[in-house]
PDB file of C-alpha atoms and ligand atoms in Angstrom:
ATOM      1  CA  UNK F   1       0.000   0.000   0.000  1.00 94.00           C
ATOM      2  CA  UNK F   2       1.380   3.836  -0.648  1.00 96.00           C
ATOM      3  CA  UNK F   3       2.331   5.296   2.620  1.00 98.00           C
ATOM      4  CA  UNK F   4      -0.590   6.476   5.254  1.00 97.00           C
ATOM      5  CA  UNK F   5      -2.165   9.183   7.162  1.00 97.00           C
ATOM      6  CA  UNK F   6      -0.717   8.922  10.654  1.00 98.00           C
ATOM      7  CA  UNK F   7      -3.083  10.757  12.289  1.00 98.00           C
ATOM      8  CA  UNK F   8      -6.484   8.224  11.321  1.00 97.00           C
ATOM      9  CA  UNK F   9      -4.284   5.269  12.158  1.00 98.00           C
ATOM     10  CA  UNK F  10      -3.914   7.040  15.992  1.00 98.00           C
ATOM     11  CA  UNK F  11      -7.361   8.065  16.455  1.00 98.00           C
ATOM     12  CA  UNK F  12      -8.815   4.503  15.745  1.00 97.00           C
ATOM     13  CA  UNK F  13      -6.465   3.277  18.305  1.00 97.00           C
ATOM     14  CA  UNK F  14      -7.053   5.824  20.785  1.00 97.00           C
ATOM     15  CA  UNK F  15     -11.072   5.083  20.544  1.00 96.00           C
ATOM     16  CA  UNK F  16      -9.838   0.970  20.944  1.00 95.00           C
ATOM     17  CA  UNK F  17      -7.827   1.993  23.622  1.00 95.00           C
ATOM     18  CA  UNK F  18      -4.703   0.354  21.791  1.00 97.00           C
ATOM     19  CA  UNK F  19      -1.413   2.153  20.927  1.00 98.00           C
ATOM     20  CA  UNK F  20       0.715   2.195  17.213  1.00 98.00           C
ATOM     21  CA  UNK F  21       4.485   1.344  17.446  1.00 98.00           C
ATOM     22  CA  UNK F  22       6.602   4.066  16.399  1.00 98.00           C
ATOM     23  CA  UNK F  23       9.775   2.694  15.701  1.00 98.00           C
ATOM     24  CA  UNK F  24      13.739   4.634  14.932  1.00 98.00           C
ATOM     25  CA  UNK F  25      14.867   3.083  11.728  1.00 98.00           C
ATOM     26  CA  UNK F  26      18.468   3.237  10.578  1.00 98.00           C
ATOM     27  CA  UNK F  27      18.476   1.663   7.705  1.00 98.00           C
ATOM     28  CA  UNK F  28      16.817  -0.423   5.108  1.00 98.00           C
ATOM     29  CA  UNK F  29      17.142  -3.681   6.826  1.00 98.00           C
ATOM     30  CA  UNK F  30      16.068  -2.335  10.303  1.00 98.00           C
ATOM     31  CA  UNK F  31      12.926  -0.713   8.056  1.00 98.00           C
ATOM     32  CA  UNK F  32      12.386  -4.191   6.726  1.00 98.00           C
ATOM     33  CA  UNK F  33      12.170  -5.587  10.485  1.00 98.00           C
ATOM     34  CA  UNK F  34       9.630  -2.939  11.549  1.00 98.00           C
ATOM     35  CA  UNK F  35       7.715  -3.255   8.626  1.00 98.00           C
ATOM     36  CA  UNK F  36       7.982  -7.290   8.285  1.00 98.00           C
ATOM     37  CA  UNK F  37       6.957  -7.594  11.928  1.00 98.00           C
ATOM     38  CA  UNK F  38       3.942  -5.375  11.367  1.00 98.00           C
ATOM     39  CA  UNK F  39       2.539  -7.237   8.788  1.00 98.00           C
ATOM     40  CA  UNK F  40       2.960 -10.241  10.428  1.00 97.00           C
ATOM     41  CA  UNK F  41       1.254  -9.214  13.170  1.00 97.00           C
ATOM     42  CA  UNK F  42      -1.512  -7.811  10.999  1.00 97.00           C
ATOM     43  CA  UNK F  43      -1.137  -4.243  12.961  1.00 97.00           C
ATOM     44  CA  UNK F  44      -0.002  -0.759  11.536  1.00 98.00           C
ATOM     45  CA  UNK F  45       3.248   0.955  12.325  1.00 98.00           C
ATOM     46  CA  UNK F  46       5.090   4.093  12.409  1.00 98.00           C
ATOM     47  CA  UNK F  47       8.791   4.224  11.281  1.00 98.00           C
ATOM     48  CA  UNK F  48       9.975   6.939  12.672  1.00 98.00           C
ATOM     49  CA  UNK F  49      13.589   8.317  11.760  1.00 98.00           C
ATOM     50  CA  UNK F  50      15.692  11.044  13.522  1.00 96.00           C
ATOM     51  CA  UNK F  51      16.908  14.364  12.049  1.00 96.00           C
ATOM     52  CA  UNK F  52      19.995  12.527  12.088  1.00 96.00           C
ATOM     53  CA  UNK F  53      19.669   9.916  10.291  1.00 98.00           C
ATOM     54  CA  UNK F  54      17.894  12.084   7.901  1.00 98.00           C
ATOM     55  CA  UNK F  55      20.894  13.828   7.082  1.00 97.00           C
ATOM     56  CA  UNK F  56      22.876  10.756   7.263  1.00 98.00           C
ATOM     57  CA  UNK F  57      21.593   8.958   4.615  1.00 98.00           C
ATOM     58  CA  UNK F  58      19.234  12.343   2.539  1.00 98.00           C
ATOM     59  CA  UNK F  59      15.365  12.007   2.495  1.00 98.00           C
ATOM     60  CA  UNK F  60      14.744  10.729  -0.459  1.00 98.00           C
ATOM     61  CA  UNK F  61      16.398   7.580   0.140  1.00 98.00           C
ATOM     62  CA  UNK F  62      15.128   6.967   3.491  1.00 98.00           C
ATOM     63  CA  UNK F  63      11.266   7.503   1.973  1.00 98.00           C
ATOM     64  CA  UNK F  64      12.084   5.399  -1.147  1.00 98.00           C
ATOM     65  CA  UNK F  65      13.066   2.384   1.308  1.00 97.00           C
ATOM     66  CA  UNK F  66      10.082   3.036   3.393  1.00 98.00           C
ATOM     67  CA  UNK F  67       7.570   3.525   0.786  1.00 98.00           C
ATOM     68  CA  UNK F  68       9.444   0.545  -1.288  1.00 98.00           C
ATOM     69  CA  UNK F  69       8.552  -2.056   1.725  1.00 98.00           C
ATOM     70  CA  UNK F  70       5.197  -0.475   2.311  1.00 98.00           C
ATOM     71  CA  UNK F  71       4.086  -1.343  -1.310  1.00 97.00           C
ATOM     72  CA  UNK F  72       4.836  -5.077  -0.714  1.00 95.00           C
ATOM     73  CA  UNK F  73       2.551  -4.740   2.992  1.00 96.00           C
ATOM     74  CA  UNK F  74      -0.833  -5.012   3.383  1.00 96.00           C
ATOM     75  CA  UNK F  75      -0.853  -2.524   6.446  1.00 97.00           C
ATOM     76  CA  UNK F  76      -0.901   0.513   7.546  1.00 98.00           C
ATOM     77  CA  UNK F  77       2.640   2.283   7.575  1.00 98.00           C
ATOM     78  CA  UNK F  78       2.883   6.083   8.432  1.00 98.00           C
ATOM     79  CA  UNK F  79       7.051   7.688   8.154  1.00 98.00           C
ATOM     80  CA  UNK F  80       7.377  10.100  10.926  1.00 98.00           C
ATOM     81  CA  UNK F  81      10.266  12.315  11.923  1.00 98.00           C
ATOM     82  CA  UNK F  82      10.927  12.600  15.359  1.00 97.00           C
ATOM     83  CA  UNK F  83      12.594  16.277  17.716  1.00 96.00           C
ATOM     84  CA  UNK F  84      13.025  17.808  14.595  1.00 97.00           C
ATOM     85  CA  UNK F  85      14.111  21.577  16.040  1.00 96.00           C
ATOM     86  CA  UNK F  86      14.526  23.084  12.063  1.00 94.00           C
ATOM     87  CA  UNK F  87      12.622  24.173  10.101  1.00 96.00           C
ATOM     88  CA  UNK F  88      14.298  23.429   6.321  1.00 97.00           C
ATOM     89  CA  UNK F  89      14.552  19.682   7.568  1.00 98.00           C
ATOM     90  CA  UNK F  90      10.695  19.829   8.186  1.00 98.00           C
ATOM     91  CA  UNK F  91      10.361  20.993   4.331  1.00 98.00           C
ATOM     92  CA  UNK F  92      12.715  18.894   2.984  1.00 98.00           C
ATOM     93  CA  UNK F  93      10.753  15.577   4.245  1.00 98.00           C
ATOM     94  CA  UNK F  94       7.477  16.464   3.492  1.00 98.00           C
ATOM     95  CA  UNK F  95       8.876  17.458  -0.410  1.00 98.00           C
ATOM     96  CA  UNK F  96      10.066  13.902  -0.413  1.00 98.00           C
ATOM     97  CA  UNK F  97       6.868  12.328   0.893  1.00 97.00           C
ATOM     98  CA  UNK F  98       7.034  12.169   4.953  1.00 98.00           C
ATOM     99  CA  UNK F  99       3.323  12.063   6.068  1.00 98.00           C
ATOM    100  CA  UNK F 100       4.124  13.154   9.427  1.00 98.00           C
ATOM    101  CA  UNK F 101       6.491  15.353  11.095  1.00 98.00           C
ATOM    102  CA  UNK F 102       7.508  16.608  14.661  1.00 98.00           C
ATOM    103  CA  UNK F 103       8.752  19.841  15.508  1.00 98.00           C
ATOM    104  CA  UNK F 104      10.571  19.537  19.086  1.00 96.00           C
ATOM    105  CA  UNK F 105      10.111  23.047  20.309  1.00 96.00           C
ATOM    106  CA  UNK F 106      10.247  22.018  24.018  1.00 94.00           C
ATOM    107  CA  UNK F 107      13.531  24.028  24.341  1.00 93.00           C
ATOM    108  CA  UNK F 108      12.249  27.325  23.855  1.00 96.00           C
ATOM    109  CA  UNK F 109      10.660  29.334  26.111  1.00 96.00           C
ATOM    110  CA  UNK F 110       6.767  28.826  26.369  1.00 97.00           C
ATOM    111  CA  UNK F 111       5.668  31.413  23.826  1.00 97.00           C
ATOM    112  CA  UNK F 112       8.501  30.793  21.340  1.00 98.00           C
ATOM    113  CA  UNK F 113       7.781  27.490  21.311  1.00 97.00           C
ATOM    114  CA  UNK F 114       3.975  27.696  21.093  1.00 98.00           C
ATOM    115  CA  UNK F 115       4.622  30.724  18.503  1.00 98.00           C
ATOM    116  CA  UNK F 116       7.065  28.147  15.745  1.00 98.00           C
ATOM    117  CA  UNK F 117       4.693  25.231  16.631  1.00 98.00           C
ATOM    118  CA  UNK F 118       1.834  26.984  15.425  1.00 98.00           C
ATOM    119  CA  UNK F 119       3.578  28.704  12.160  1.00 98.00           C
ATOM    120  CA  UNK F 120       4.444  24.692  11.276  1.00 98.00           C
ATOM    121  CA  UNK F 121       1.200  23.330  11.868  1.00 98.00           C
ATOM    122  CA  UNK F 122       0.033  25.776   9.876  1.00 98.00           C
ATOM    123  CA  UNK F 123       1.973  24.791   6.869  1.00 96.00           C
ATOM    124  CA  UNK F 124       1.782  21.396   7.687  1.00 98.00           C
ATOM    125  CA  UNK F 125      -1.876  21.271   7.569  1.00 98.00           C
ATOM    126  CA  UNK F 126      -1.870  22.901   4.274  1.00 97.00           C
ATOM    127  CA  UNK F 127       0.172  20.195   3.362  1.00 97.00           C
ATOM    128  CA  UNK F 128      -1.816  17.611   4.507  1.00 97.00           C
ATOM    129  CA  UNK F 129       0.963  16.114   6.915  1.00 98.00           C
ATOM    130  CA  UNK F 130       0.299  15.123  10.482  1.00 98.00           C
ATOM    131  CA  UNK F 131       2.167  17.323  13.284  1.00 98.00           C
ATOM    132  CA  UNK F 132       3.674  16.324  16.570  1.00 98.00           C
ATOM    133  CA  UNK F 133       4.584  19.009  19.214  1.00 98.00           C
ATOM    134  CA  UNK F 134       6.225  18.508  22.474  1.00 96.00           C
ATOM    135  CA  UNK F 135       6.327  20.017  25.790  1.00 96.00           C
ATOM    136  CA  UNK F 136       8.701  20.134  28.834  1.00 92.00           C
ATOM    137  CA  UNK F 137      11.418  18.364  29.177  1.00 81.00           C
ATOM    138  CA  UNK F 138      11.481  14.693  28.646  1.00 76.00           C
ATOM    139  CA  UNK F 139      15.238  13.422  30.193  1.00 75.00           C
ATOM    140  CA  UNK F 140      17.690  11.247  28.360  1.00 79.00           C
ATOM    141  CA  UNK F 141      19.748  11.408  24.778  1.00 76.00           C
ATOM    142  CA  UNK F 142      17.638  11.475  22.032  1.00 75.00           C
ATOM    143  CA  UNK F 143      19.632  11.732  18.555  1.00 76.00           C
ATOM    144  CA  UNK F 144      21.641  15.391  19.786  1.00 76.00           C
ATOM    145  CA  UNK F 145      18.512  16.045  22.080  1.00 75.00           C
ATOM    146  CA  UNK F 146      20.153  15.982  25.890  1.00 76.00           C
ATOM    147  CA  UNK F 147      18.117  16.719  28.329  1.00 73.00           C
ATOM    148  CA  UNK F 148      20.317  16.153  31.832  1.00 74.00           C
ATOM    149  CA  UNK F 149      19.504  14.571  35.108  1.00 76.00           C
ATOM    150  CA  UNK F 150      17.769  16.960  37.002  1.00 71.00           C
ATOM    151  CA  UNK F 151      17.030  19.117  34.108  1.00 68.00           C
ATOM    152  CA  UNK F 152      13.836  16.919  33.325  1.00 76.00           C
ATOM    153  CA  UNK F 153      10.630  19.545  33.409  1.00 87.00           C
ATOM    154  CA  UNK F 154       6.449  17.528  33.961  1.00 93.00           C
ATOM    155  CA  UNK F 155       4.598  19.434  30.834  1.00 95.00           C
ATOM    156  CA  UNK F 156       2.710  22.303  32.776  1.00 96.00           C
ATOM    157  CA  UNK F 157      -1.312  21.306  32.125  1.00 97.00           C
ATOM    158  CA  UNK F 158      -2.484  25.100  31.135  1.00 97.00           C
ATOM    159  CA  UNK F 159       0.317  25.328  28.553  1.00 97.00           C
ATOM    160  CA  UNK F 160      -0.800  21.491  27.376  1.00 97.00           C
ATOM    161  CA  UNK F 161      -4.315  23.031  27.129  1.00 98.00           C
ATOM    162  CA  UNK F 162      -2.683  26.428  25.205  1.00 98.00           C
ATOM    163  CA  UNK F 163      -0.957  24.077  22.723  1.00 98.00           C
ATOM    164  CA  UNK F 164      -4.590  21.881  21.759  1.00 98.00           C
ATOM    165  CA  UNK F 165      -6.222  24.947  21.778  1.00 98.00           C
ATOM    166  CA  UNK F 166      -4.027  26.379  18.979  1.00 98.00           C
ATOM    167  CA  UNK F 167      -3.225  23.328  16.979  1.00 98.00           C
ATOM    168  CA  UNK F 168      -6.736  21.282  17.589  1.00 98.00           C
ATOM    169  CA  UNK F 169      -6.107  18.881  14.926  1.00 98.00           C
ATOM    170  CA  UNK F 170      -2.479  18.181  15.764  1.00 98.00           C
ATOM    171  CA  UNK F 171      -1.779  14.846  14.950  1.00 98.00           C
ATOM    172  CA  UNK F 172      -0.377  13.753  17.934  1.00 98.00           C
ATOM    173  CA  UNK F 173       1.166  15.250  21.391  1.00 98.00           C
ATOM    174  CA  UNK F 174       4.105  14.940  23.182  1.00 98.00           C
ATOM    175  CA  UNK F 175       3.615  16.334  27.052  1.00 97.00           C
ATOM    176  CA  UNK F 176       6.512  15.154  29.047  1.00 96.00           C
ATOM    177  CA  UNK F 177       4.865  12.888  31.702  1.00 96.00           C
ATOM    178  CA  UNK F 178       8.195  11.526  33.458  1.00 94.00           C
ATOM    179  CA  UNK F 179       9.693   8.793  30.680  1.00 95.00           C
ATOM    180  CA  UNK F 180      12.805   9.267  29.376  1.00 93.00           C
ATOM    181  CA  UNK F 181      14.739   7.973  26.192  1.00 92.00           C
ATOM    182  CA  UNK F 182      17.469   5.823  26.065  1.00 92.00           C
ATOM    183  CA  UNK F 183      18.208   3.333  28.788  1.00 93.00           C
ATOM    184  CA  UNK F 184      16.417   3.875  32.250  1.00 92.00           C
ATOM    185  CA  UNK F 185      18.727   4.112  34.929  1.00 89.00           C
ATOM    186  CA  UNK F 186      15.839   3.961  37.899  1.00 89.00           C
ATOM    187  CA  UNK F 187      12.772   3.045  38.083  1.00 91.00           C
ATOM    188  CA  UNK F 188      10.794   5.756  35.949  1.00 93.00           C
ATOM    189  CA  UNK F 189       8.270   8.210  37.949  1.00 93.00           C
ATOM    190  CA  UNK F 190       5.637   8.142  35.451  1.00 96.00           C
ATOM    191  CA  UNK F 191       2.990  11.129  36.469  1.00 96.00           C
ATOM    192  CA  UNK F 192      -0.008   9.143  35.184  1.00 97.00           C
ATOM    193  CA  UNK F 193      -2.533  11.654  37.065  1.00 97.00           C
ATOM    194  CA  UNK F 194      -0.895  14.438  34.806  1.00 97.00           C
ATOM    195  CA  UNK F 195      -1.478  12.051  31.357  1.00 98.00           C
ATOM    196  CA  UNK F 196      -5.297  11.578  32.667  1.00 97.00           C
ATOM    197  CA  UNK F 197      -5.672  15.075  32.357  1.00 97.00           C
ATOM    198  CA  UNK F 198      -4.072  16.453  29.396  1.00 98.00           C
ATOM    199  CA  UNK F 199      -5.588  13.361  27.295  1.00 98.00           C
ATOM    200  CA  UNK F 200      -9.380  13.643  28.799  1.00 98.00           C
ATOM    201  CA  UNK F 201      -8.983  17.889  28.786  1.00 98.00           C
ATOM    202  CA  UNK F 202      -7.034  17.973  25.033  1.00 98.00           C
ATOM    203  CA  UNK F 203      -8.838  14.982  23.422  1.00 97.00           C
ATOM    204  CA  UNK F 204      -5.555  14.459  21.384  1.00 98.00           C
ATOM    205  CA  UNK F 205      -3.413  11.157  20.985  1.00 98.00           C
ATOM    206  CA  UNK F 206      -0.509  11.250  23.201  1.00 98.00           C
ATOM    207  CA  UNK F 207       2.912  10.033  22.593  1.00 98.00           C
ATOM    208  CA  UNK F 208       5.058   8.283  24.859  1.00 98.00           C
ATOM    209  CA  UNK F 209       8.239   8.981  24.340  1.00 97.00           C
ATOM    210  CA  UNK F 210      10.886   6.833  26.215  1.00 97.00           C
ATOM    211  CA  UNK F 211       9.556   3.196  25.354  1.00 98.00           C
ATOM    212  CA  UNK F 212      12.425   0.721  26.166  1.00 98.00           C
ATOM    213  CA  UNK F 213      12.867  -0.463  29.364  1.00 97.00           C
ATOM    214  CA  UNK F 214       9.296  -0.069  30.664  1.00 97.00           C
ATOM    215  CA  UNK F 215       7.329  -2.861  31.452  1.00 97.00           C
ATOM    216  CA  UNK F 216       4.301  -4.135  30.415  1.00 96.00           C
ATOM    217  CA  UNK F 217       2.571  -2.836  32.994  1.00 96.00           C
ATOM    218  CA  UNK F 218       3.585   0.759  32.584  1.00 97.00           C
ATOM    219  CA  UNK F 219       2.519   0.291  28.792  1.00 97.00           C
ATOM    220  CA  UNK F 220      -0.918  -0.524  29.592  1.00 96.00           C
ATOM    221  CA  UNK F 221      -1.056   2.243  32.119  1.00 96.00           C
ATOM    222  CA  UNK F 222      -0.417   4.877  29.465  1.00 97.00           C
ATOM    223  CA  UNK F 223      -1.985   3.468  26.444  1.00 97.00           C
ATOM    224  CA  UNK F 224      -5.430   3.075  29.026  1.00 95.00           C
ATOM    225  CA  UNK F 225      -4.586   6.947  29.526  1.00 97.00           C
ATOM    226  CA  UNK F 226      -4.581   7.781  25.859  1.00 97.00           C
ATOM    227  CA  UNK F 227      -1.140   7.146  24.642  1.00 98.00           C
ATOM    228  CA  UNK F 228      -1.729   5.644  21.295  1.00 98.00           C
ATOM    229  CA  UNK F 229       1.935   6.376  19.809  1.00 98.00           C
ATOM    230  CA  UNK F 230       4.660   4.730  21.487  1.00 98.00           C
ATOM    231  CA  UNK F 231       8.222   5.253  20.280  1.00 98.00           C
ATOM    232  CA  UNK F 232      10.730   2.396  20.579  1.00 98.00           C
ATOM    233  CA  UNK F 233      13.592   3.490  19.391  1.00 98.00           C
ATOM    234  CA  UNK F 234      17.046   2.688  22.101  1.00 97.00           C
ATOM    235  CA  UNK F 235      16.352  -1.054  21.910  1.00 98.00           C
ATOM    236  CA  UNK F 236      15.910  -1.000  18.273  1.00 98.00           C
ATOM    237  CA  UNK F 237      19.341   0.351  17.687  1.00 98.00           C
ATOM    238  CA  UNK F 238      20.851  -2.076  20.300  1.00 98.00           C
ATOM    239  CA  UNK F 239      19.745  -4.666  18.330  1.00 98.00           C
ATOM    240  CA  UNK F 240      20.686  -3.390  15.195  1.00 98.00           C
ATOM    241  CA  UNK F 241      24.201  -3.055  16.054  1.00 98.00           C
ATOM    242  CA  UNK F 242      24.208  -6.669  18.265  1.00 97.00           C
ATOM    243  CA  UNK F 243      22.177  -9.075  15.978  1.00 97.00           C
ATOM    244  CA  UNK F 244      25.107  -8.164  13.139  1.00 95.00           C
ATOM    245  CA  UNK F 245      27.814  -8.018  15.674  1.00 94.00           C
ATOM    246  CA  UNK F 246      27.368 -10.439  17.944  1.00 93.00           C
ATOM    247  CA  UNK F 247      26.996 -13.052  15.257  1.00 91.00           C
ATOM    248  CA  UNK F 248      29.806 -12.318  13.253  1.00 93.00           C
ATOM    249  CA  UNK F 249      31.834 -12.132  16.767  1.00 94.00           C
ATOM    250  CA  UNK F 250      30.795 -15.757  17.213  1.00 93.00           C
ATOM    251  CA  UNK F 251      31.356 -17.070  13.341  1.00 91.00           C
ATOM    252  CA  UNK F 252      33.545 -14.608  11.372  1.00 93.00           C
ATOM    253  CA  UNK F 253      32.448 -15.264   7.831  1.00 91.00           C
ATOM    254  CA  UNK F 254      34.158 -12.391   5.820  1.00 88.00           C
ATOM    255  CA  UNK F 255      33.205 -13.101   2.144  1.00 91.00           C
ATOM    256  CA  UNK F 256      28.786 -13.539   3.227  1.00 93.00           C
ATOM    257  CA  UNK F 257      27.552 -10.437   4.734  1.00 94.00           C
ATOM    258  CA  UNK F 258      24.307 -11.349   4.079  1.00 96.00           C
ATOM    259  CA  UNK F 259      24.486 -14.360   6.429  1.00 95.00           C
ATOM    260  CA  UNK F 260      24.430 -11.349   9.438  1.00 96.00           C
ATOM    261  CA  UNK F 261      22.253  -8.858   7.345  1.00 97.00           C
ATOM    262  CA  UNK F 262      19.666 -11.650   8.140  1.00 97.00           C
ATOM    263  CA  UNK F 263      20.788 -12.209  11.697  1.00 97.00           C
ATOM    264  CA  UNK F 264      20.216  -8.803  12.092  1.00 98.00           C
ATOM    265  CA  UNK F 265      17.085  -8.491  10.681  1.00 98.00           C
ATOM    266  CA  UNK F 266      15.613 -11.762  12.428  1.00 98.00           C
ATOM    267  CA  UNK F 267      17.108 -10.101  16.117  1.00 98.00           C
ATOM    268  CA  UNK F 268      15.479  -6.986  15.668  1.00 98.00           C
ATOM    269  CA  UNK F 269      12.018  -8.516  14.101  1.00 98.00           C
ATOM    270  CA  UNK F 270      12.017 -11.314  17.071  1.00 98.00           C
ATOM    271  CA  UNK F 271      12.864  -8.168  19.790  1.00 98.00           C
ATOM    272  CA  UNK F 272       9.800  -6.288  18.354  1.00 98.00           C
ATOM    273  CA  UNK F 273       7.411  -8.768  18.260  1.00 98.00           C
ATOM    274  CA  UNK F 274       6.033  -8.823  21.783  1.00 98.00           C
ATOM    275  CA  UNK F 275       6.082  -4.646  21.886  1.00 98.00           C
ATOM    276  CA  UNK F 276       4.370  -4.428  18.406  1.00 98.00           C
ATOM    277  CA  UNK F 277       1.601  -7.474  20.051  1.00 97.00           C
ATOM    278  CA  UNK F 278       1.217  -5.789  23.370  1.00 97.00           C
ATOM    279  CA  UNK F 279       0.260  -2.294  21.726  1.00 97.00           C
ATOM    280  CA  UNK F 280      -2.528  -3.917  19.841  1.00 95.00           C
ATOM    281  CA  UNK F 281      -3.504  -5.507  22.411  1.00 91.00           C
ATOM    282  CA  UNK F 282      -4.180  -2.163  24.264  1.00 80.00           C
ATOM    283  CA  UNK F 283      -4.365  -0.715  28.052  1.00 69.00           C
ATOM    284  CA  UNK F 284      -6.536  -1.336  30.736  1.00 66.00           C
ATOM    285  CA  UNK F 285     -10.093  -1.375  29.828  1.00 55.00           C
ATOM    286  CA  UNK F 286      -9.526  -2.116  26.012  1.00 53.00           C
ATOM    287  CA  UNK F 287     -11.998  -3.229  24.138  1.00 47.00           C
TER     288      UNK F 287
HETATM  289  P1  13P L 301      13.741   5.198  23.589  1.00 87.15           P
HETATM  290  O1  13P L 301      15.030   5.426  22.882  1.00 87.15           O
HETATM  291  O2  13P L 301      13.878   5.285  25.061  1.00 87.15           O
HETATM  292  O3  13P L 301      13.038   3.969  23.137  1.00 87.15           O
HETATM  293  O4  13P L 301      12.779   6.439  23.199  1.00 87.15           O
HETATM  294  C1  13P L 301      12.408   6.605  21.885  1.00 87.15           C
HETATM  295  C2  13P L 301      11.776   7.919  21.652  1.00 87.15           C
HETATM  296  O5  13P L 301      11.003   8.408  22.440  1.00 87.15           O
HETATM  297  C3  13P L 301      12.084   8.573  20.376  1.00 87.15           C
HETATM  298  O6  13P L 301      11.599   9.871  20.306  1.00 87.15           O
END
């Protein structure tokens, strides 16, 4: 199928209660392992791609692999960029076919970042490309994102209400609510009562940032709350770099690449399975 609307693919699952899988890609083999796993699954997904990797590898290749494997699927797939903070990036990925985009504005002070978060919906709507904006401070590394220890800020509620208010059909929004990306190093202090609120109050899908390393438990707890995005994207790139590696550590075979190409692919499919299930599945009180 061609590429996808994120934004209907969210809503459904926020009225079932369920979440889509928003996933970093790399590169076209860890797109084929999102994409394959989706499919066999029967569920949508989001492959979602940092600014970058954008840069890394140019736009139009990264949305001719994704659109390339979303031909051959039968579901749903959205391309997403995630904490994009400029502009001309935005631009360039919607020219080559991105049918959702983020701007991460959650640096800026209130205004600024409610002022540039509203110029960019603006275009993006007129574009017909879903928008994600965030607010606070969500800790962790997050492509050149760092957000220090200490330095993590709860989204205030009135600005969350400020934002939805402006931007009513954003596609989906990104409060921080206490996750954090990349590895946890405690137990998380996720401020569920605050989620509640801005989900019921804004009506929007939320997105929950910071995905590996929380439990099942704390999955269900925010999807039941109205996260219906959840980004994986720390564990995706461990395996990515360990399902070639650690294979080729144990049987160096110099001349066959693709012998770890498809150890690769098969770790990183097999490591998303029971994320991409449990999402469908949904939160508490899913239909
Ligand atoms: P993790 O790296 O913790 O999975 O977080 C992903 C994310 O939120 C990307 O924006």
């Amino acid at each position: 199928m061609p590429l996808t609307q994120m934004s209907p693919m969210l809503r459904s699952a926020l009225a079932k209660g369920r979440a889509v899988a928003a996933v970093n890609i790399i590169d076209f083999n860890s797109t084929r392992a999102v994409i394959d796993c989706a499919r066999e699954l029967g569920v949508p997904v989001i492959t979602q791609v940092s600014t970058k990797t954008v840069k890394h590898w140019g736009a139009k290749s990264v949305a001719s692999w994704v659109k390339t494997l979303a031909q051959d699927s039968d579901q749903d797939v959205a391309l997403h960029l995630d904490h994009c903070t400029d502009e001309a990036t935005i631009r360039t990925c919607i020219d080559a076919g991105w049918t959702a985009v983020m701007f991460d504005g959650s640096k800026l002070p209130f205004a600024e970042n409610l002022a540039r978060s509203t110029a960019i919906y603006d275009f993006t709507q007129a574009a017909g490309v879903d928008l994600e904006c965030e607010i606070g401070a969500i800790g962790g590394v997050e492509d050149d994102k760092v957000v220090k220890d200490g330095e993590e800020m709860l989204a205030n509620f009135d600005e969350c209400l400020e934002f939805a208010r402006a931007m009513p059909r954003m596609g989906v929004f990104a409060p921080a609510i206490g996750t954090a990306h990349g590895f946890y190093k405690g137990e998380p202090k996720i401020a569920y009562d605050l989620l509640d609120r801005i989900a019921k109050a804004t009506g929007l899908p939320i997105a929950l940032h910071g995905g590996t390393g929380l439990t099942d438990d704390q999955f269900r707890n925010c999807i039941w709350r109205g996260c219906a995005k959840v980004n994986l994207s720390t564990m995706h790139k461990r395996d990515f770099i360990e399902g070639f590696g650690a294979v080729y550590a144990r049987d160096r075979r110099p001349g066959e690449p693709l012998v770890y190409l498809e150890a690769q692919h098969k770790t990183m499919r097999d490591s998303l399975r029971p994320f991409l299930s449990l999402f469908s599945l949904g939160g508490k009180g899913a239909a």
